[in-house]
mmCIF file of C-alpha atoms in Angstrom:
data_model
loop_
_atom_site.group_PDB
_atom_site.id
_atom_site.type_symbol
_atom_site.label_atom_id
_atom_site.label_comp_id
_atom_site.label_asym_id
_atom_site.label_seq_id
_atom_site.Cartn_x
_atom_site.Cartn_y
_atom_site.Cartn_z
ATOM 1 C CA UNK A 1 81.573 87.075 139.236
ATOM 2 C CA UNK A 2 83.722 84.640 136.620
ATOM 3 C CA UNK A 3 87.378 85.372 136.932
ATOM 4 C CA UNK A 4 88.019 86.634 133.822
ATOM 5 C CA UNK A 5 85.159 89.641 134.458
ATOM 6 C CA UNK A 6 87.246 90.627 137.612
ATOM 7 C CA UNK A 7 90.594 90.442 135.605
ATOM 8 C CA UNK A 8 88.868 92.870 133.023
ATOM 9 C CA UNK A 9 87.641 95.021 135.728
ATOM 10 C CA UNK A 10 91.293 95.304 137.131
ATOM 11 C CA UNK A 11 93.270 95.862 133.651
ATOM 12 C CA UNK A 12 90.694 98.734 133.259
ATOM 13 C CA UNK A 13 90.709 100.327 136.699
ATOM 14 C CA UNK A 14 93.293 102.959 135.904
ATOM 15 C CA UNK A 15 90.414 103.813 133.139
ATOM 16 C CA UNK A 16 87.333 105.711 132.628
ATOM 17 C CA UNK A 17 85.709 103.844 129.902
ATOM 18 C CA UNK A 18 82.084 102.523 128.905
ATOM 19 C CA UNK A 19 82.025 99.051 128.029
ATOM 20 C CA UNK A 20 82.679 97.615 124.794
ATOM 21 C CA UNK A 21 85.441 99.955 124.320
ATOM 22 C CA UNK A 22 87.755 99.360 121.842
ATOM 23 C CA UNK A 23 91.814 100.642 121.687
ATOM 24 C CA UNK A 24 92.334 99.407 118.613
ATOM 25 C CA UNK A 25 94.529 101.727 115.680
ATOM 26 C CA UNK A 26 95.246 101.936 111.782
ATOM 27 C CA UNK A 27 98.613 101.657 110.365
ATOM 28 C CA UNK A 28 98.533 103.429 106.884
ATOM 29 C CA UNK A 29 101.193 105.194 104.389
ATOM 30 C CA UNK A 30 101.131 108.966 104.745
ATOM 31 C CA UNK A 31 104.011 109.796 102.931
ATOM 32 C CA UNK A 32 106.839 108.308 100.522
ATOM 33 C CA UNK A 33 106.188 104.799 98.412
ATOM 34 C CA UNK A 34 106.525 106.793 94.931
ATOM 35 C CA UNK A 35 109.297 107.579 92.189
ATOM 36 C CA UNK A 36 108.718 111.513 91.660
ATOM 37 C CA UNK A 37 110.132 114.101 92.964
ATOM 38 C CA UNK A 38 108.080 116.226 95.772
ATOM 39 C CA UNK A 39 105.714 118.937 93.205
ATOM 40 C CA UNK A 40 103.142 120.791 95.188
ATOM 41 C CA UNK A 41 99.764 119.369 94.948
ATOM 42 C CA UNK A 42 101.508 116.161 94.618
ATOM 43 C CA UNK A 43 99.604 112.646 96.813
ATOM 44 C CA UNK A 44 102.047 112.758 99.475
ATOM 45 C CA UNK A 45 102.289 108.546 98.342
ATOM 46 C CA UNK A 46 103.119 109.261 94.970
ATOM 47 C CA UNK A 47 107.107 111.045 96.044
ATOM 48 C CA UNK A 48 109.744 109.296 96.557
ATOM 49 C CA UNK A 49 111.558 110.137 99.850
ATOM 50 C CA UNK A 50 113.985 109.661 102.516
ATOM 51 C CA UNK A 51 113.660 110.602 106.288
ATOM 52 C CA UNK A 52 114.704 110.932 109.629
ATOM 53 C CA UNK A 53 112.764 113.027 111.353
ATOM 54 C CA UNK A 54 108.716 114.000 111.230
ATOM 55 C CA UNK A 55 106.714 116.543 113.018
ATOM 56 C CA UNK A 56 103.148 117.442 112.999
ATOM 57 C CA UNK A 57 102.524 120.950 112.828
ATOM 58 C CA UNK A 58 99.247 123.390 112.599
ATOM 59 C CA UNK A 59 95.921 123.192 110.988
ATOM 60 C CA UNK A 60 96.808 119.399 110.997
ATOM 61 C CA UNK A 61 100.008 119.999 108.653
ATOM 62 C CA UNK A 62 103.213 117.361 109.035
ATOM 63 C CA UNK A 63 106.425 118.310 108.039
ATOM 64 C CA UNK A 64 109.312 115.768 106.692
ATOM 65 C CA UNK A 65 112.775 116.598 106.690
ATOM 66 C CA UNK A 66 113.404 114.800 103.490
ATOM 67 C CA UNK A 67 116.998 114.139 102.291
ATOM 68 C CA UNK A 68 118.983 112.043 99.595
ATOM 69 C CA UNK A 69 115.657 111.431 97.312
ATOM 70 C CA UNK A 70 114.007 114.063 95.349
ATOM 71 C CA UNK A 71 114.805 117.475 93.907
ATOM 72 C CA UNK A 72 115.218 119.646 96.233
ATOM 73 C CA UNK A 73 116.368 117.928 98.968
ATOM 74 C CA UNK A 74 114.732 120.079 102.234
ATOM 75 C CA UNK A 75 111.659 120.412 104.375
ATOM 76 C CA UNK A 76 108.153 118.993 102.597
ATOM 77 C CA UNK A 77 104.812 119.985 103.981
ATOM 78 C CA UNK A 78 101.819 117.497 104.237
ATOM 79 C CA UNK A 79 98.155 119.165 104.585
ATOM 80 C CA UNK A 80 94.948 117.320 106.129
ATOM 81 C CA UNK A 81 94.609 115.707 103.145
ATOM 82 C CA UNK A 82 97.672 114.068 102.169
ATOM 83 C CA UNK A 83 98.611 116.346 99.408
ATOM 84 C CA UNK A 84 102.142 118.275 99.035
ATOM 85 C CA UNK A 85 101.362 121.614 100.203
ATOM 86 C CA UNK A 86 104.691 123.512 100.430
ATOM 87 C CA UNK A 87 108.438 122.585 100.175
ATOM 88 C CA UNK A 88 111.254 124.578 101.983
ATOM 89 C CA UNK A 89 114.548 124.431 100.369
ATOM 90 C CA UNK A 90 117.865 124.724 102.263
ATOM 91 C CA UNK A 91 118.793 122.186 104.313
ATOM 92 C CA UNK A 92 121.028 119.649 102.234
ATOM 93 C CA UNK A 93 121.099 117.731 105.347
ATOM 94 C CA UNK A 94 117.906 118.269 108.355
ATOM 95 C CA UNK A 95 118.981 116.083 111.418
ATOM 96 C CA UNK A 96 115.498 117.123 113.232
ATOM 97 C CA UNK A 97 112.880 119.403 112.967
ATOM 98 C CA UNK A 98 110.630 121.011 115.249
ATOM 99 C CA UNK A 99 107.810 123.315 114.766
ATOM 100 C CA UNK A 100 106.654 126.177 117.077
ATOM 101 C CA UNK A 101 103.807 127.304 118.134
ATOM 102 C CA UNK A 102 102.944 129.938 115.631
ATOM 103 C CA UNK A 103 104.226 127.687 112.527
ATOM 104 C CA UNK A 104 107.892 128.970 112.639
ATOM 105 C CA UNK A 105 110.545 125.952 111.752
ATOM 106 C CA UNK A 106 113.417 125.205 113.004
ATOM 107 C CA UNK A 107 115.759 122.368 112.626
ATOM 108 C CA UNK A 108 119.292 121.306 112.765
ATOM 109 C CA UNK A 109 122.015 121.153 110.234
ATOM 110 C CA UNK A 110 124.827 119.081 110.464
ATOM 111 C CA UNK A 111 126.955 118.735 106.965
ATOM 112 C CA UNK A 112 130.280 117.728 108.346
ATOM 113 C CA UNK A 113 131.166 121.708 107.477
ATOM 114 C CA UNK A 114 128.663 123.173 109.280
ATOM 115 C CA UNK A 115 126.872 122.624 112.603
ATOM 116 C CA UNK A 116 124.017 125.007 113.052
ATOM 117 C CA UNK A 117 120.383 125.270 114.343
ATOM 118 C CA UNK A 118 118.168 127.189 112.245
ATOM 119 C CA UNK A 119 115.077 128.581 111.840
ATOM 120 C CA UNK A 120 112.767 129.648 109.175
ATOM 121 C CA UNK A 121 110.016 132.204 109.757
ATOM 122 C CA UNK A 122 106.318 132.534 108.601
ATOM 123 C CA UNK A 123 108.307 134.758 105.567
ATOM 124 C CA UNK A 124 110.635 131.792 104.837
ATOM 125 C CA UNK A 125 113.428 134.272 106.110
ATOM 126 C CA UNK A 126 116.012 131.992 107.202
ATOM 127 C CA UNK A 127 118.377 133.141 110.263
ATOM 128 C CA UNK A 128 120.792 131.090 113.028
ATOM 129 C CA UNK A 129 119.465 130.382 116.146
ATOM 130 C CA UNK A 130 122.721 128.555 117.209
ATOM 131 C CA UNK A 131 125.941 127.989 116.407
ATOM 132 C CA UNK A 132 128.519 129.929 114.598
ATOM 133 C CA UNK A 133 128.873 127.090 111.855
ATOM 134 C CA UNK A 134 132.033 125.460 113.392
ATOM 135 C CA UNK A 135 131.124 121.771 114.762
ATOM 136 C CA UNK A 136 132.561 121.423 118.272
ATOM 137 C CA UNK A 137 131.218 121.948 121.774
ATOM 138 C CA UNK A 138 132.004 125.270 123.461
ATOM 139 C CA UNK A 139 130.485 128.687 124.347
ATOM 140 C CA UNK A 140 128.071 128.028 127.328
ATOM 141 C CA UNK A 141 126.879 130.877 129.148
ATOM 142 C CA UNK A 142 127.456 133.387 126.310
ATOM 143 C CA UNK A 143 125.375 133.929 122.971
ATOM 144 C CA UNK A 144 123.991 130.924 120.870
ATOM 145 C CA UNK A 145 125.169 132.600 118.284
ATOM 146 C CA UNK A 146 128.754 132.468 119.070
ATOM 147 C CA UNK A 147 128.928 128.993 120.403
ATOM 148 C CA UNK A 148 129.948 125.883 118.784
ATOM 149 C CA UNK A 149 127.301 123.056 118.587
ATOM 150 C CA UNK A 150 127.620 119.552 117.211
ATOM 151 C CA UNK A 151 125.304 117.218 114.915
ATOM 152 C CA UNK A 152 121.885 117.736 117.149
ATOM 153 C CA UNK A 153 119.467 114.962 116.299
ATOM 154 C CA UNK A 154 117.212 116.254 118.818
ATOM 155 C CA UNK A 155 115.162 119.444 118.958
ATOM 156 C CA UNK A 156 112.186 120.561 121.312
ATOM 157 C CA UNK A 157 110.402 123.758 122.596
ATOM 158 C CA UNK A 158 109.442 124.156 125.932
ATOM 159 C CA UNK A 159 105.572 126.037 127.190
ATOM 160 C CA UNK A 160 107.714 128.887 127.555
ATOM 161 C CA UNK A 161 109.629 128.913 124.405
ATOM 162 C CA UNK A 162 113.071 127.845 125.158
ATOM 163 C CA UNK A 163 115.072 125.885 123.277
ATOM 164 C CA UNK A 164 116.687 122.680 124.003
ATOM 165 C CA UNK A 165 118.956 119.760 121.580
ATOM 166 C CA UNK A 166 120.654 117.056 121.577
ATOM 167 C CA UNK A 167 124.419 116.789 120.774
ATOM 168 C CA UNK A 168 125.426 112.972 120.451
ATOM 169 C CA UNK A 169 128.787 113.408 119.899
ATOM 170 C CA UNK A 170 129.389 115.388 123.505
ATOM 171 C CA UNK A 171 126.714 113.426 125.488
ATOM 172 C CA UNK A 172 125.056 116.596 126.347
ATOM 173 C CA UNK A 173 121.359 118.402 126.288
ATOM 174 C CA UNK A 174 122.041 121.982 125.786
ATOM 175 C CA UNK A 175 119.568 125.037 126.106
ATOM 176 C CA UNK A 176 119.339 128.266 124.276
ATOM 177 C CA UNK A 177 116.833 130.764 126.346
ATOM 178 C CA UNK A 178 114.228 132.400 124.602
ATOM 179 C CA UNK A 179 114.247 136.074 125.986
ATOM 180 C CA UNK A 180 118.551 135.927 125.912
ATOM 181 C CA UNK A 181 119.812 134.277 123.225
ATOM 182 C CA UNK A 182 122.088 132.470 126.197
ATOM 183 C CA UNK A 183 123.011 128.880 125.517
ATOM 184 C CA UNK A 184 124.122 126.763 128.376
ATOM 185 C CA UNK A 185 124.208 122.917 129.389
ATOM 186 C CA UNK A 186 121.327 121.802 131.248
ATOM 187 C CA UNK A 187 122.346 117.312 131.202
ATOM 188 C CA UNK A 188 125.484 115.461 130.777
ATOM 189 C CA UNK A 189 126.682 111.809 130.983
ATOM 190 C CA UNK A 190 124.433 110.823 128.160
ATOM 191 C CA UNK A 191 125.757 108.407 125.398
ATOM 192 C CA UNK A 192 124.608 109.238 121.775
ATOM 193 C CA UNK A 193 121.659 110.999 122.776
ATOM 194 C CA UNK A 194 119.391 111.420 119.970
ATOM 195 C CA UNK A 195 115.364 112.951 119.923
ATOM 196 C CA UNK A 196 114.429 114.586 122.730
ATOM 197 C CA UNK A 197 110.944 116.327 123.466
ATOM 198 C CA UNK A 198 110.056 118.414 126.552
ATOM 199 C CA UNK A 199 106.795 117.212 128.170
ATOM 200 C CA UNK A 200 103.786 119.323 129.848
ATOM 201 C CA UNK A 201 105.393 119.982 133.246
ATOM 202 C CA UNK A 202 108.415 121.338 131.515
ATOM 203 C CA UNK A 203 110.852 117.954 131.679
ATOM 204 C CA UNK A 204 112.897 116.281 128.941
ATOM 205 C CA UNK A 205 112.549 113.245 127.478
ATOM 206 C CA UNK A 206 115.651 112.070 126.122
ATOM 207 C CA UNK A 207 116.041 108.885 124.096
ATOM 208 C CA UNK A 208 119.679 107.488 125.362
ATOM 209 C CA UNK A 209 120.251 105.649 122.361
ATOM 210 C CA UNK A 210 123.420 103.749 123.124
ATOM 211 C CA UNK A 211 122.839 103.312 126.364
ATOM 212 C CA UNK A 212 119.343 101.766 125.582
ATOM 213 C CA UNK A 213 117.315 103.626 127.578
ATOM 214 C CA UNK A 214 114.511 106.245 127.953
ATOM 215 C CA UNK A 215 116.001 109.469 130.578
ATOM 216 C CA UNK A 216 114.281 112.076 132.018
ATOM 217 C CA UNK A 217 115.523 115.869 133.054
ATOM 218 C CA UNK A 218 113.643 117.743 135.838
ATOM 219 C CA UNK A 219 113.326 121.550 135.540
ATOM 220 C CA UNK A 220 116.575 121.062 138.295
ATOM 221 C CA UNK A 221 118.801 118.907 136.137
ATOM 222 C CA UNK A 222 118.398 115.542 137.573
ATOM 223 C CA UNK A 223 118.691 113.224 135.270
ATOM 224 C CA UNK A 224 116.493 109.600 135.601
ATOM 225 C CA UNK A 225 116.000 106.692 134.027
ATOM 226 C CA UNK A 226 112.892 105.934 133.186
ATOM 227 C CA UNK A 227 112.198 103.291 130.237
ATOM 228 C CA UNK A 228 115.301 100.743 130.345
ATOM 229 C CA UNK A 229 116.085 97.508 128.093
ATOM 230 C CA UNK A 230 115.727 99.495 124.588
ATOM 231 C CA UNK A 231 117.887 98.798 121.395
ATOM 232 C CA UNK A 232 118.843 101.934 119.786
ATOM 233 C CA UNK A 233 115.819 104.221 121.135
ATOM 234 C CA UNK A 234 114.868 107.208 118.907
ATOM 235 C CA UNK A 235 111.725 109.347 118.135
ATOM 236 C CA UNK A 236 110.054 110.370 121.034
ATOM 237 C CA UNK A 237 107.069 112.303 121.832
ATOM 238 C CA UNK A 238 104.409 112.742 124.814
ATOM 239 C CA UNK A 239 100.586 113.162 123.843
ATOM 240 C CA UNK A 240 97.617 115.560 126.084
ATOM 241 C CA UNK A 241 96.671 112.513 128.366
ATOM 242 C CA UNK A 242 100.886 112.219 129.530
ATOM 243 C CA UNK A 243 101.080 108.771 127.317
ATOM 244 C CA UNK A 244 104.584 108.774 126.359
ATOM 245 C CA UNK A 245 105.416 106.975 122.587
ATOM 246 C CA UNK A 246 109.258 106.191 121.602
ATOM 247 C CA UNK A 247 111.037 104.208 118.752
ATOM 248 C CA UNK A 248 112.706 100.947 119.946
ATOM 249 C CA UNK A 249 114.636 101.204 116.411
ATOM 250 C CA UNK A 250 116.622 98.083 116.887
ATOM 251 C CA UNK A 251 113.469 95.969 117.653
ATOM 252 C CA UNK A 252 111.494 97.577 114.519
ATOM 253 C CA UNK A 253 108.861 98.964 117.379
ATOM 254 C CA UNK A 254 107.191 102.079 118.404
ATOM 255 C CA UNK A 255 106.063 102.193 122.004
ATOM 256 C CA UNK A 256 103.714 103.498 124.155
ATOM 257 C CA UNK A 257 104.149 104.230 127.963
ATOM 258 C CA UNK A 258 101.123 105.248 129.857
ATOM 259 C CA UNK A 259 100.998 107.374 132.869
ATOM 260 C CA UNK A 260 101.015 104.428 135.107
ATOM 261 C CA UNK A 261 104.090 103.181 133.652
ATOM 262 C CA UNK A 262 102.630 100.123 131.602
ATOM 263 C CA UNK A 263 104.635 99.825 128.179
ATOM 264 C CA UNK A 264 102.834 98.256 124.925
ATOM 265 C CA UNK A 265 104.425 97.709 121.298
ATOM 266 C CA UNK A 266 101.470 99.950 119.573
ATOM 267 C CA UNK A 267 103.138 99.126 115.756
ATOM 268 C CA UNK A 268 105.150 97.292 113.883
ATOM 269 C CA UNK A 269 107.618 99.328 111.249
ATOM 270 C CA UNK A 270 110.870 99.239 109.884
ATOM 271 C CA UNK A 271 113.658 101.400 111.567
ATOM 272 C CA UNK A 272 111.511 103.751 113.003
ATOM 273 C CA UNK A 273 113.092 106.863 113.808
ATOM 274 C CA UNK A 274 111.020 110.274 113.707
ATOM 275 C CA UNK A 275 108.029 109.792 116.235
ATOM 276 C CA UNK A 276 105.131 112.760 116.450
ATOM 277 C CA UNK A 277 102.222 112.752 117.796
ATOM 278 C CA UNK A 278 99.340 115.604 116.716
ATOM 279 C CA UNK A 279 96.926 116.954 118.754
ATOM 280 C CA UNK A 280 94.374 114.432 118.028
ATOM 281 C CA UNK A 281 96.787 111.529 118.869
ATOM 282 C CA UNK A 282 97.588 110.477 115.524
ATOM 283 C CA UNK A 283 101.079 109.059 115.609
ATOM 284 C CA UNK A 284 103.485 109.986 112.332
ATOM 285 C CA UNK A 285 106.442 107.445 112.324
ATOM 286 C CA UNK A 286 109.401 108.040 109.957
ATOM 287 C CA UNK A 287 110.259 104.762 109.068
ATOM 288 C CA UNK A 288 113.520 105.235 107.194
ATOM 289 C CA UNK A 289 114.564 102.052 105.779
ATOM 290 C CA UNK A 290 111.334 101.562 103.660
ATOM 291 C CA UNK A 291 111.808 105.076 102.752
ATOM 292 C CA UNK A 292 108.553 106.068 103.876
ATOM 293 C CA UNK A 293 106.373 107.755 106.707
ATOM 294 C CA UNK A 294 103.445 105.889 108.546
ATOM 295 C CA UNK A 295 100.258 106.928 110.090
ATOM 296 C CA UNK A 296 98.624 105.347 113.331
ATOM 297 C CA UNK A 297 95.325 106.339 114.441
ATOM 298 C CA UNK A 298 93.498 105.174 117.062
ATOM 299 C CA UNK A 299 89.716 104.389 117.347
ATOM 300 C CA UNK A 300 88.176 106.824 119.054
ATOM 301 C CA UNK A 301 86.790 106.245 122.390
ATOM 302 C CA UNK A 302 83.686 107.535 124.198
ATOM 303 C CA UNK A 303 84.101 108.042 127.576
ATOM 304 C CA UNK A 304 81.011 109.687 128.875
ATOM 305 C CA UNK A 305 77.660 111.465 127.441
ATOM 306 C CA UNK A 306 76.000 114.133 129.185
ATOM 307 C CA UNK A 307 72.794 113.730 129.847
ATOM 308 C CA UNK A 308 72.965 110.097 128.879
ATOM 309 C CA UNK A 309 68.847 110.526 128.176
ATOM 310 C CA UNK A 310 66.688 113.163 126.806
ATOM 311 C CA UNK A 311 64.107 114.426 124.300
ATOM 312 C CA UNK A 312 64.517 115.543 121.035
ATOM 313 C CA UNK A 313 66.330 118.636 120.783
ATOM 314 C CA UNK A 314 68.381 118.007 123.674
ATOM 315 C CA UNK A 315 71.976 118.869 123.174
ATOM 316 C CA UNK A 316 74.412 116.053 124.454
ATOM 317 C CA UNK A 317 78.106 116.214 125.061
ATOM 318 C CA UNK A 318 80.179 113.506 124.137
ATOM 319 C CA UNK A 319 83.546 113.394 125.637
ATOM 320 C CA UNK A 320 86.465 110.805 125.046
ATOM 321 C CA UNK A 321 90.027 110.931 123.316
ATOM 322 C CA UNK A 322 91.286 110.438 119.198
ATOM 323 C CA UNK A 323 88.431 112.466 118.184
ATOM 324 C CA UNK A 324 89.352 114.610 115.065
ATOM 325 C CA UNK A 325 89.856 118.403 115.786
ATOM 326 C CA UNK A 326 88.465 119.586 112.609
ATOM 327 C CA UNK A 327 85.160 120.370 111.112
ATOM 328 C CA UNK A 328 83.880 117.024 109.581
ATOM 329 C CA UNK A 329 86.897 115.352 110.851
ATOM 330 C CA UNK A 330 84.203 113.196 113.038
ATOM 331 C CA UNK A 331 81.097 111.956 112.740
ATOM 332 C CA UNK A 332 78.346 110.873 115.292
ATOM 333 C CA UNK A 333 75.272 108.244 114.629
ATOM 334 C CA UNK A 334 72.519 107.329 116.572
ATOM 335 C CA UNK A 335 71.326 103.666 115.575
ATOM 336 C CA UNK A 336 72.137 104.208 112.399
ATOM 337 C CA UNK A 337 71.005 108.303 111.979
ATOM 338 C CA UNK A 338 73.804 110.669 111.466
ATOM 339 C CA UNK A 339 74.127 113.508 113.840
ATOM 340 C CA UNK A 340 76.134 116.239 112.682
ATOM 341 C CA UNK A 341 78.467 117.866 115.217
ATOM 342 C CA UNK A 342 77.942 121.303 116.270
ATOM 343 C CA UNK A 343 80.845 121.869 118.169
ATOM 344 C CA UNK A 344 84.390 119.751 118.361
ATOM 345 C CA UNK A 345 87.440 119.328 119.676
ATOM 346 C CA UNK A 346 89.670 116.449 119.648
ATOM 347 C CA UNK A 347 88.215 115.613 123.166
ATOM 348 C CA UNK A 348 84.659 116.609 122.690
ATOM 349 C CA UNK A 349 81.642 116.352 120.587
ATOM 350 C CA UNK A 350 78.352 118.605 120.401
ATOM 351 C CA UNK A 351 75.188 116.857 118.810
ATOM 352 C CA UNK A 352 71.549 117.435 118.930
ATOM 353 C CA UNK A 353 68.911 114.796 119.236
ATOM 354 C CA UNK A 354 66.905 114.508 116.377
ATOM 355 C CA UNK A 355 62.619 114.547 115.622
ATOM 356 C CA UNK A 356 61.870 110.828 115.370
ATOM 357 C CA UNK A 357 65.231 109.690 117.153
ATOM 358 C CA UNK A 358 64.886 106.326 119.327
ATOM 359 C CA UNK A 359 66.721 104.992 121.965
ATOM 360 C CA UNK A 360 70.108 103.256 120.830
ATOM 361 C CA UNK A 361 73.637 103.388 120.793
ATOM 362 C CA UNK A 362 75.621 106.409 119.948
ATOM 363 C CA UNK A 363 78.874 106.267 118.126
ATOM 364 C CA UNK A 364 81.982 108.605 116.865
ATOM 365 C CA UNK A 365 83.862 107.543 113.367
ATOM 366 C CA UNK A 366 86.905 109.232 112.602
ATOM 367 C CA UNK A 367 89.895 108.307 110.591
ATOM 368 C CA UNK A 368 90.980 105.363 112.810
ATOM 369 C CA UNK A 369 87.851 103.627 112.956
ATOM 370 C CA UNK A 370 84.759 103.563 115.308
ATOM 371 C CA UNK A 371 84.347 104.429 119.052
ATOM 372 C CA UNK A 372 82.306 101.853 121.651
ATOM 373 C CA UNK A 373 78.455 102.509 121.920
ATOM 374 C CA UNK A 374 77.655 104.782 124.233
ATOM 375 C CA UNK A 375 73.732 104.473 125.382
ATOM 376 C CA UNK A 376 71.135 107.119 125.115
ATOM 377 C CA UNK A 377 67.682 106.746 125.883
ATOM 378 C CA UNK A 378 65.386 108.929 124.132
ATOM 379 C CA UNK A 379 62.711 110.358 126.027
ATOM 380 C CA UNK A 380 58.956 111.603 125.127
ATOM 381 C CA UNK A 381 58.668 115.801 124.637
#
């Protein structure tokens, strides 16, 4: 076997692909690049806007904490297809949003006056979560309410609903629990701490930004370092498969660390600061120098078939990762026949074989491209 063949083999081992796959992505404009203020029903493109901080939300839905550009200032919603669906006003100033599980908002406000984390329900009520408006750093172990917090530029949710920010000026994660209302410290000795995002085994991920580094928090406090050699690290998030993407702001890079611990530069933008990555692994950058907010989205790739042969009729299940979770959101061909999905998922695909089919590749397009062939050999009834 050549060299290069075994080289291949070895970059891939960690990897259960088919061959021919492809990892390539799309770097578009979702949002921003306009001169009108946000209207709904508005082209996302066509506003002009200024941002920190992006997060993807449900049904496909981004938000943008937009400030400085536009009237009003506040929190803009983005539907599937890149319209203006809803805008919150509010927040003159949104350091970082976050949004639950069941579509509730929340995000910090930091005016120079008034230090609080907030939250707006499915009614657009809007009520405190923390702070008492004072900026300062004081009232662990009591109510959230009651406490003073300071300029968070970092907000996350943990699987069981607690929450957890950032306060730069302190060098501190703090924690307000979920059934309580108790706020308490969880990590100190951090300097200018910024995003932060709680992974699936109930860490932190804390972007260290002046100490150029990437930490993480164990459920016990302990506090490691885990991405080093960083200028002025931001955005962070942590996608299904436990690949970890960050904002390397002073390099004009976002970054991708896989589970094995391999870093790649996966796009080039300007001041990227907001990172979020949706369910189907689309990446939303805020990049907020060129006033805008970027899209990445990765090919899709096909990792398996099953059965990879069969008759017509026969029902196959494609699996693989950056499929799109919505109906129409991918599509599947056959040579060049197009097989409708019947079921889908970001992960997998249902299609049936159709009358007349032949033996040939099998494909998934979504929005960042197309997948590798997958093989299927079509058998006689």
């Amino acid at each position: 076997m050549k060299k290069q063949a075994i080289l291949f083999i070895a970059l891939l081992s960690s990897f259960v692909l088919l061959p021919g796959v492809s990892l390539a992505s799309v770097l578009t404009t979702f949002a921003g690049g306009g001169t009108n203020s946000p209207q709904v029903g508005m082209a996302a493109t066509d506003i002009a806007l200024a941002t920190y901080s992006v997060r993807h939300g449900l049904s496909r839905s981004v938000y943008i904490a937009a400030w400085g550009i536009g009237n009003p200032d506040g929190i803009i919603r983005i539907d599937p297809y890149g319209k203006v669906d809803a805008i919150v006003s509010g927040p003159e100033t949104a350091d970082d949003i976050w949004v639950d599980y069941d579509g509730t908002i929340i995000y910090s406000e930091s005016t120079g006056f008034s230090c609080r984390i907030i939250r707006i329900g499915l009614d657009n009520a809007i009520a405190p979560l923390a702070g008492n408006g004072a900026c300062g750093y004081s009232g662990d172990n009591g109510p959230a309410l009651d406490a003073q917090v300071w300029g968070s530029e970092g907000l996350t949710i943990d699987a069981d609903g607690n929450l957890y920010f950032s306060q730069p000026q302190t060098g501190v994660i703090r924690r307000v629990d979920r059934a309580s209302g108790i706020i308490t410290t969880v990590a100190g000795g951090f300097n200018n701490p910024r995003k932060i995002v709680a992974d699936s085994v109930g860490n932190l991920l804390v972007s260290d930004r002046n100490n150029g580094c990437i930490k993480m928090v164990d459920k016990n406090g302990v506090v490691t370092t885990i991405i080093e050699a960083l200028n002025r690290p931001n955005g962070i998030d942590v996608d299904q498969w436990g690949n970890i993407y960050f904002a390397d702001s002073g390099n004009n890079q976002v970054m991708k660390r896989d589970p094995s611990g391999v870093i790649t530069a996966v796009a080039t933008v300007l001041d990227p600061n907001g990172v979020s990555v949706d369910p189907d692994g689309n990446i939303y950058i805020a990049e907020t120098d060129a006033y805008l907010v970027k899209k990445l989205a990765f090919d899709p790739v096909v990792d398996s078939l099953s059965p990879t042969s069969g008759a017509p009729g026969t029902k196959v299940v494609i699996r693989g990762k950056y499929f799109v979770s919505v109906m129409g959101g991918s599509t599947v061909t056959l040579n060049a026949t197009v097989l409708e999905p019947t079921n889908w998922s970001n992960t997998e695909l249902h299609v049936i074989i159709p009358s007349g089919a032949k033996s040939g590749n099998i494909v998934v397009h979504a929005e960042g491209g197309s997948s590798n062939a997958a093989y299927f050999r079509v058998t006689k009834q």
